[in-house]
JSON list of C-alpha atoms in Angstrom, two decimals:
[
{"chain": "A", "resi": 6, "resn": "MET", "atom": "CA", "xyz": [0.00, 0.00, 0.00]},
{"chain": "A", "resi": 7, "resn": "ASP", "atom": "CA", "xyz": [1.44, 3.39, -0.96]},
{"chain": "A", "resi": 8, "resn": "LYS", "atom": "CA", "xyz": [1.50, 6.44, 1.34]},
{"chain": "A", "resi": 9, "resn": "ALA", "atom": "CA", "xyz": [-1.34, 8.22, -0.47]},
{"chain": "A", "resi": 10, "resn": "HIS", "atom": "CA", "xyz": [-3.63, 5.21, -0.10]},
{"chain": "A", "resi": 11, "resn": "ALA", "atom": "CA", "xyz": [-2.68, 4.78, 3.57]},
{"chain": "A", "resi": 12, "resn": "ALA", "atom": "CA", "xyz": [-3.43, 8.46, 4.23]},
{"chain": "A", "resi": 13, "resn": "ALA", "atom": "CA", "xyz": [-6.82, 8.11, 2.53]},
{"chain": "A", "resi": 14, "resn": "SER", "atom": "CA", "xyz": [-7.59, 5.01, 4.62]},
{"chain": "A", "resi": 15, "resn": "SER", "atom": "CA", "xyz": [-6.55, 6.83, 7.77]},
{"chain": "A", "resi": 16, "resn": "ALA", "atom": "CA", "xyz": [-8.69, 9.85, 6.89]},
{"chain": "A", "resi": 17, "resn": "GLU", "atom": "CA", "xyz": [-11.65, 7.55, 6.23]},
{"chain": "A", "resi": 18, "resn": "ALA", "atom": "CA", "xyz": [-11.10, 5.79, 9.55]},
{"chain": "A", "resi": 19, "resn": "VAL", "atom": "CA", "xyz": [-10.96, 9.13, 11.38]},
{"chain": "A", "resi": 20, "resn": "ALA", "atom": "CA", "xyz": [-14.14, 10.26, 9.64]},
{"chain": "A", "resi": 21, "resn": "ALA", "atom": "CA", "xyz": [-15.89, 7.03, 10.61]},
{"chain": "A", "resi": 22, "resn": "ALA", "atom": "CA", "xyz": [-14.69, 7.36, 14.21]},
{"chain": "A", "resi": 23, "resn": "VAL", "atom": "CA", "xyz": [-15.86, 10.98, 14.35]},
{"chain": "A", "resi": 24, "resn": "ALA", "atom": "CA", "xyz": [-19.26, 9.96, 12.99]},
{"chain": "A", "resi": 25, "resn": "PHE", "atom": "CA", "xyz": [-19.50, 7.23, 15.64]},
{"chain": "A", "resi": 26, "resn": "VAL", "atom": "CA", "xyz": [-18.64, 9.66, 18.44]},
{"chain": "A", "resi": 27, "resn": "LEU", "atom": "CA", "xyz": [-21.18, 12.21, 17.20]},
{"chain": "A", "resi": 28, "resn": "ARG", "atom": "CA", "xyz": [-23.91, 9.55, 17.04]},
{"chain": "A", "resi": 29, "resn": "SER", "atom": "CA", "xyz": [-22.96, 8.23, 20.45]},
{"chain": "A", "resi": 30, "resn": "THR", "atom": "CA", "xyz": [-22.94, 11.63, 22.15]},
{"chain": "A", "resi": 31, "resn": "LYS", "atom": "CA", "xyz": [-26.23, 12.53, 20.54]},
{"chain": "A", "resi": 32, "resn": "ALA", "atom": "CA", "xyz": [-27.85, 9.71, 22.49]},
{"chain": "A", "resi": 33, "resn": "ARG", "atom": "CA", "xyz": [-26.34, 10.86, 25.80]},
{"chain": "A", "resi": 34, "resn": "PRO", "atom": "CA", "xyz": [-23.35, 12.96, 26.88]},
{"chain": "A", "resi": 35, "resn": "GLN", "atom": "CA", "xyz": [-20.23, 10.93, 27.55]},
{"chain": "A", "resi": 36, "resn": "THR", "atom": "CA", "xyz": [-16.74, 11.54, 28.84]},
{"chain": "A", "resi": 37, "resn": "GLU", "atom": "CA", "xyz": [-13.63, 11.40, 26.74]},
{"chain": "A", "resi": 38, "resn": "ALA", "atom": "CA", "xyz": [-12.52, 8.26, 28.59]},
{"chain": "A", "resi": 39, "resn": "GLU", "atom": "CA", "xyz": [-15.82, 6.50, 27.85]},
{"chain": "A", "resi": 40, "resn": "LEU", "atom": "CA", "xyz": [-15.60, 7.38, 24.17]},
{"chain": "A", "resi": 41, "resn": "ARG", "atom": "CA", "xyz": [-11.95, 6.34, 23.93]},
{"chain": "A", "resi": 42, "resn": "ALA", "atom": "CA", "xyz": [-12.91, 2.96, 25.38]},
{"chain": "A", "resi": 43, "resn": "LYS", "atom": "CA", "xyz": [-15.79, 2.58, 22.91]},
{"chain": "A", "resi": 44, "resn": "LEU", "atom": "CA", "xyz": [-13.53, 3.44, 19.96]},
{"chain": "A", "resi": 45, "resn": "ALA", "atom": "CA", "xyz": [-10.85, 1.04, 21.19]},
{"chain": "A", "resi": 46, "resn": "ALA", "atom": "CA", "xyz": [-13.49, -1.69, 21.49]},
{"chain": "A", "resi": 47, "resn": "ARG", "atom": "CA", "xyz": [-14.29, -1.07, 17.83]},
{"chain": "A", "resi": 48, "resn": "ALA", "atom": "CA", "xyz": [-10.59, -1.74, 17.05]},
{"chain": "A", "resi": 49, "resn": "TYR", "atom": "CA", "xyz": [-9.67, 1.75, 15.92]},
{"chain": "A", "resi": 50, "resn": "PRO", "atom": "CA", "xyz": [-5.91, 2.39, 16.12]},
{"chain": "A", "resi": 51, "resn": "ASP", "atom": "CA", "xyz": [-4.66, 4.84, 18.76]},
{"chain": "A", "resi": 52, "resn": "ASP", "atom": "CA", "xyz": [-3.76, 7.54, 16.22]},
{"chain": "A", "resi": 53, "resn": "VAL", "atom": "CA", "xyz": [-7.28, 7.42, 14.74]},
{"chain": "A", "resi": 54, "resn": "ILE", "atom": "CA", "xyz": [-8.82, 7.58, 18.23]},
{"chain": "A", "resi": 55, "resn": "ASP", "atom": "CA", "xyz": [-6.67, 10.59, 19.14]},
{"chain": "A", "resi": 56, "resn": "ALA", "atom": "CA", "xyz": [-7.60, 12.40, 15.92]},
{"chain": "A", "resi": 57, "resn": "ALA", "atom": "CA", "xyz": [-11.31, 11.63, 16.32]},
{"chain": "A", "resi": 58, "resn": "ILE", "atom": "CA", "xyz": [-11.32, 12.79, 19.96]},
{"chain": "A", "resi": 59, "resn": "ASP", "atom": "CA", "xyz": [-9.47, 16.00, 19.02]},
{"chain": "A", "resi": 60, "resn": "ARG", "atom": "CA", "xyz": [-11.90, 16.73, 16.21]},
{"chain": "A", "resi": 61, "resn": "THR", "atom": "CA", "xyz": [-15.07, 16.03, 18.21]},
{"chain": "A", "resi": 62, "resn": "THR", "atom": "CA", "xyz": [-13.75, 18.02, 21.20]},
{"chain": "A", "resi": 63, "resn": "ALA", "atom": "CA", "xyz": [-13.19, 20.97, 18.86]},
{"chain": "A", "resi": 64, "resn": "LEU", "atom": "CA", "xyz": [-16.77, 20.55, 17.64]},
{"chain": "A", "resi": 65, "resn": "GLY", "atom": "CA", "xyz": [-18.01, 20.67, 21.24]},
{"chain": "A", "resi": 66, "resn": "ALA", "atom": "CA", "xyz": [-19.33, 17.10, 21.29]},
{"chain": "A", "resi": 67, "resn": "ILE", "atom": "CA", "xyz": [-16.97, 16.18, 24.14]},
{"chain": "A", "resi": 68, "resn": "ASP", "atom": "CA", "xyz": [-16.60, 18.44, 27.16]},
{"chain": "A", "resi": 69, "resn": "ASP", "atom": "CA", "xyz": [-15.68, 16.61, 30.36]},
{"chain": "A", "resi": 70, "resn": "VAL", "atom": "CA", "xyz": [-16.04, 19.70, 32.56]},
{"chain": "A", "resi": 71, "resn": "ALA", "atom": "CA", "xyz": [-19.55, 20.41, 31.27]},
{"chain": "A", "resi": 72, "resn": "PHE", "atom": "CA", "xyz": [-20.42, 16.73, 31.57]},
{"chain": "A", "resi": 73, "resn": "ALA", "atom": "CA", "xyz": [-19.36, 16.58, 35.23]},
{"chain": "A", "resi": 74, "resn": "LYS", "atom": "CA", "xyz": [-21.21, 19.76, 36.15]},
{"chain": "A", "resi": 75, "resn": "ALA", "atom": "CA", "xyz": [-24.39, 18.68, 34.34]},
{"chain": "A", "resi": 76, "resn": "TRP", "atom": "CA", "xyz": [-24.28, 15.20, 35.87]},
{"chain": "A", "resi": 77, "resn": "VAL", "atom": "CA", "xyz": [-23.91, 16.59, 39.40]},
{"chain": "A", "resi": 78, "resn": "ASN", "atom": "CA", "xyz": [-26.53, 19.27, 38.82]},
{"chain": "A", "resi": 79, "resn": "ASP", "atom": "CA", "xyz": [-29.06, 16.80, 37.44]},
{"chain": "A", "resi": 80, "resn": "ARG", "atom": "CA", "xyz": [-28.56, 13.95, 39.89]},
{"chain": "A", "resi": 81, "resn": "GLY", "atom": "CA", "xyz": [-27.15, 15.81, 42.87]},
{"chain": "A", "resi": 82, "resn": "ARG", "atom": "CA", "xyz": [-29.36, 18.83, 42.99]},
{"chain": "A", "resi": 83, "resn": "GLY", "atom": "CA", "xyz": [-32.36, 17.55, 41.08]},
{"chain": "A", "resi": 84, "resn": "GLY", "atom": "CA", "xyz": [-32.26, 13.93, 42.21]},
{"chain": "A", "resi": 85, "resn": "GLY", "atom": "CA", "xyz": [-31.33, 14.50, 45.82]},
{"chain": "A", "resi": 86, "resn": "TYR", "atom": "CA", "xyz": [-28.20, 12.38, 45.77]},
{"chain": "A", "resi": 87, "resn": "ALA", "atom": "CA", "xyz": [-25.53, 13.17, 48.36]},
{"chain": "A", "resi": 88, "resn": "GLY", "atom": "CA", "xyz": [-22.09, 14.49, 47.45]},
{"chain": "A", "resi": 89, "resn": "ARG", "atom": "CA", "xyz": [-20.44, 11.19, 48.40]},
{"chain": "A", "resi": 90, "resn": "ARG", "atom": "CA", "xyz": [-22.51, 9.27, 45.86]},
{"chain": "A", "resi": 91, "resn": "MET", "atom": "CA", "xyz": [-22.08, 11.94, 43.19]},
{"chain": "A", "resi": 92, "resn": "ARG", "atom": "CA", "xyz": [-18.30, 11.88, 43.66]},
{"chain": "A", "resi": 93, "resn": "ALA", "atom": "CA", "xyz": [-18.28, 8.09, 43.20]},
{"chain": "A", "resi": 94, "resn": "GLU", "atom": "CA", "xyz": [-20.49, 8.24, 40.10]},
{"chain": "A", "resi": 95, "resn": "VAL", "atom": "CA", "xyz": [-18.41, 10.90, 38.39]},
{"chain": "A", "resi": 96, "resn": "ARG", "atom": "CA", "xyz": [-15.16, 9.13, 39.38]},
{"chain": "A", "resi": 97, "resn": "ARG", "atom": "CA", "xyz": [-16.42, 5.95, 37.63]},
{"chain": "A", "resi": 98, "resn": "ARG", "atom": "CA", "xyz": [-16.46, 7.95, 34.42]},
{"chain": "A", "resi": 99, "resn": "SER", "atom": "CA", "xyz": [-12.68, 8.42, 34.65]},
{"chain": "A", "resi": 100, "resn": "LEU", "atom": "CA", "xyz": [-12.58, 12.17, 35.11]},
{"chain": "A", "resi": 101, "resn": "ALA", "atom": "CA", "xyz": [-9.67, 14.01, 36.71]},
{"chain": "A", "resi": 102, "resn": "GLU", "atom": "CA", "xyz": [-9.91, 14.57, 40.49]},
{"chain": "A", "resi": 103, "resn": "ALA", "atom": "CA", "xyz": [-9.74, 18.36, 40.07]},
{"chain": "A", "resi": 104, "resn": "MET", "atom": "CA", "xyz": [-12.70, 18.21, 37.69]},
{"chain": "A", "resi": 105, "resn": "ILE", "atom": "CA", "xyz": [-14.62, 16.03, 40.14]},
{"chain": "A", "resi": 106, "resn": "ASP", "atom": "CA", "xyz": [-13.85, 18.36, 43.07]},
{"chain": "A", "resi": 107, "resn": "ASP", "atom": "CA", "xyz": [-15.04, 21.36, 41.08]},
{"chain": "A", "resi": 108, "resn": "ALA", "atom": "CA", "xyz": [-18.27, 19.70, 39.95]},
{"chain": "A", "resi": 109, "resn": "VAL", "atom": "CA", "xyz": [-19.19, 18.16, 43.31]},
{"chain": "A", "resi": 110, "resn": "GLY", "atom": "CA", "xyz": [-18.14, 21.30, 45.17]},
{"chain": "A", "resi": 111, "resn": "VAL", "atom": "CA", "xyz": [-21.46, 22.96, 44.32]},
{"chain": "A", "resi": 112, "resn": "LEU", "atom": "CA", "xyz": [-23.16, 20.42, 46.59]},
{"chain": "A", "resi": 113, "resn": "ASP", "atom": "CA", "xyz": [-21.12, 21.57, 49.59]},
{"chain": "A", "resi": 114, "resn": "GLU", "atom": "CA", "xyz": [-23.36, 24.62, 49.87]},
{"chain": "A", "resi": 115, "resn": "ARG", "atom": "CA", "xyz": [-26.44, 22.43, 50.14]},
{"chain": "A", "resi": 116, "resn": "ASP", "atom": "CA", "xyz": [-28.03, 21.57, 53.49]},
{"chain": "A", "resi": 117, "resn": "ASP", "atom": "CA", "xyz": [-27.82, 17.77, 53.54]},
{"chain": "A", "resi": 118, "resn": "VAL", "atom": "CA", "xyz": [-30.13, 17.45, 56.55]},
{"chain": "A", "resi": 119, "resn": "ALA", "atom": "CA", "xyz": [-32.88, 19.45, 54.85]},
{"chain": "A", "resi": 120, "resn": "GLY", "atom": "CA", "xyz": [-32.40, 17.56, 51.58]},
{"chain": "A", "resi": 121, "resn": "ALA", "atom": "CA", "xyz": [-32.45, 14.15, 53.26]},
{"chain": "A", "resi": 122, "resn": "THR", "atom": "CA", "xyz": [-35.47, 15.14, 55.35]},
{"chain": "A", "resi": 123, "resn": "GLY", "atom": "CA", "xyz": [-37.40, 16.24, 52.28]},
{"chain": "A", "resi": 124, "resn": "LEU", "atom": "CA", "xyz": [-36.59, 13.02, 50.44]},
{"chain": "A", "resi": 125, "resn": "ALA", "atom": "CA", "xyz": [-37.49, 10.90, 53.47]},
{"chain": "A", "resi": 126, "resn": "ARG", "atom": "CA", "xyz": [-40.83, 12.67, 53.97]},
{"chain": "A", "resi": 127, "resn": "GLU", "atom": "CA", "xyz": [-41.71, 12.21, 50.33]},
{"chain": "A", "resi": 128, "resn": "ARG", "atom": "CA", "xyz": [-40.75, 8.54, 50.49]},
{"chain": "A", "resi": 129, "resn": "ALA", "atom": "CA", "xyz": [-42.62, 7.95, 53.78]},
{"chain": "A", "resi": 130, "resn": "GLN", "atom": "CA", "xyz": [-45.82, 9.39, 52.32]},
{"chain": "A", "resi": 131, "resn": "GLY", "atom": "CA", "xyz": [-45.83, 6.55, 49.80]},
{"chain": "A", "resi": 132, "resn": "MET", "atom": "CA", "xyz": [-45.54, 3.87, 52.49]},
{"chain": "A", "resi": 133, "resn": "SER", "atom": "CA", "xyz": [-48.46, 2.00, 53.98]},
{"chain": "A", "resi": 134, "resn": "ALA", "atom": "CA", "xyz": [-50.00, 3.59, 57.07]},
{"chain": "A", "resi": 135, "resn": "LYS", "atom": "CA", "xyz": [-50.08, 0.10, 58.58]},
{"chain": "A", "resi": 136, "resn": "LEU", "atom": "CA", "xyz": [-46.29, -0.01, 58.85]},
{"chain": "A", "resi": 137, "resn": "ALA", "atom": "CA", "xyz": [-44.87, 0.38, 62.33]},
{"chain": "A", "resi": 138, "resn": "PRO", "atom": "CA", "xyz": [-42.63, 3.44, 62.85]},
{"chain": "A", "resi": 139, "resn": "GLU", "atom": "CA", "xyz": [-39.64, 1.09, 63.28]},
{"chain": "A", "resi": 140, "resn": "ALA", "atom": "CA", "xyz": [-40.25, -0.44, 59.84]},
{"chain": "A", "resi": 141, "resn": "VAL", "atom": "CA", "xyz": [-40.67, 3.00, 58.27]},
{"chain": "A", "resi": 142, "resn": "ALA", "atom": "CA", "xyz": [-37.41, 4.14, 59.86]},
{"chain": "A", "resi": 143, "resn": "ARG", "atom": "CA", "xyz": [-35.51, 1.05, 58.64]},
{"chain": "A", "resi": 144, "resn": "ARG", "atom": "CA", "xyz": [-36.75, 1.55, 55.10]},
{"chain": "A", "resi": 145, "resn": "LEU", "atom": "CA", "xyz": [-35.90, 5.24, 55.17]},
{"chain": "A", "resi": 146, "resn": "VAL", "atom": "CA", "xyz": [-32.36, 4.55, 56.40]},
{"chain": "A", "resi": 147, "resn": "GLY", "atom": "CA", "xyz": [-31.82, 2.15, 53.50]},
{"chain": "A", "resi": 148, "resn": "PHE", "atom": "CA", "xyz": [-33.32, 4.59, 51.00]},
{"chain": "A", "resi": 149, "resn": "LEU", "atom": "CA", "xyz": [-31.15, 7.48, 52.18]},
{"chain": "A", "resi": 150, "resn": "ALA", "atom": "CA", "xyz": [-28.02, 5.32, 52.34]},
{"chain": "A", "resi": 151, "resn": "ARG", "atom": "CA", "xyz": [-28.54, 4.29, 48.70]},
{"chain": "A", "resi": 152, "resn": "ARG", "atom": "CA", "xyz": [-28.69, 7.98, 47.84]},
{"chain": "A", "resi": 153, "resn": "GLY", "atom": "CA", "xyz": [-25.25, 8.43, 49.42]},
{"chain": "A", "resi": 154, "resn": "TYR", "atom": "CA", "xyz": [-26.13, 9.96, 52.78]},
{"chain": "A", "resi": 155, "resn": "SER", "atom": "CA", "xyz": [-24.07, 8.82, 55.76]},
{"chain": "A", "resi": 156, "resn": "GLU", "atom": "CA", "xyz": [-25.56, 6.18, 58.01]},
{"chain": "A", "resi": 157, "resn": "ALA", "atom": "CA", "xyz": [-25.59, 8.59, 60.95]},
{"chain": "A", "resi": 158, "resn": "LEU", "atom": "CA", "xyz": [-27.45, 11.30, 59.03]},
{"chain": "A", "resi": 159, "resn": "ALA", "atom": "CA", "xyz": [-29.84, 8.77, 57.50]},
{"chain": "A", "resi": 160, "resn": "GLY", "atom": "CA", "xyz": [-30.58, 7.36, 60.95]},
{"chain": "A", "resi": 161, "resn": "ARG", "atom": "CA", "xyz": [-31.27, 10.77, 62.51]},
{"chain": "A", "resi": 162, "resn": "VAL", "atom": "CA", "xyz": [-33.55, 11.80, 59.66]},
{"chain": "A", "resi": 163, "resn": "ALA", "atom": "CA", "xyz": [-35.37, 8.44, 59.60]},
{"chain": "A", "resi": 164, "resn": "ILE", "atom": "CA", "xyz": [-36.05, 8.63, 63.34]},
{"chain": "A", "resi": 165, "resn": "ASP", "atom": "CA", "xyz": [-37.42, 12.14, 62.97]},
{"chain": "A", "resi": 166, "resn": "VAL", "atom": "CA", "xyz": [-39.57, 11.46, 59.90]},
{"chain": "A", "resi": 167, "resn": "SER", "atom": "CA", "xyz": [-40.92, 8.11, 61.11]},
{"chain": "A", "resi": 168, "resn": "GLY", "atom": "CA", "xyz": [-41.94, 9.53, 64.48]},
{"chain": "A", "resi": 169, "resn": "LEU", "atom": "CA", "xyz": [-39.71, 7.26, 66.54]},
{"chain": "A", "resi": 170, "resn": "ASP", "atom": "CA", "xyz": [-38.50, 10.29, 68.46]},
{"chain": "A", "resi": 171, "resn": "ARG", "atom": "CA", "xyz": [-41.99, 10.98, 69.78]},
{"chain": "A", "resi": 172, "resn": "HIS", "atom": "CA", "xyz": [-43.59, 9.43, 72.85]},
{"chain": "A", "resi": 173, "resn": "TRP", "atom": "CA", "xyz": [-46.75, 7.61, 71.94]},
{"chain": "A", "resi": 174, "resn": "ASP", "atom": "CA", "xyz": [-49.57, 7.19, 74.46]}
]
């Protein structure tokens, strides 16, 4: 194969990789690391992957900082997840620690007790009135723990919301 043909093949491979990345990010935003892994799984050579990532980053299809901030805003603020869980979720997407700190840092301003209490109240309203307060509290602790709240905070909130802190006559 001559150099001109190899260059044409390489350009075609880059174009195909770029098209794949654009289709993939249209479905949902993804990090550079996720897209690199997907391209590698499709057996693209490293130089083609690098060129495709550079091109799609220039087009704005890949932006890890915007991804991290949007992910934390959507799930952390909108979904009620605690900072600890958000940090773990964003870390699984292979982002740099500084990027993670910056994105999750917006949750530091949030009142975790108020957020957990609101979530627990909403969840408790959907539970059967026949459940004993102890059962409600146990379920709320599990629910809040899955959202990333510490066991101590989840326990305090569950006791308050379930009414275990009240004296019943």
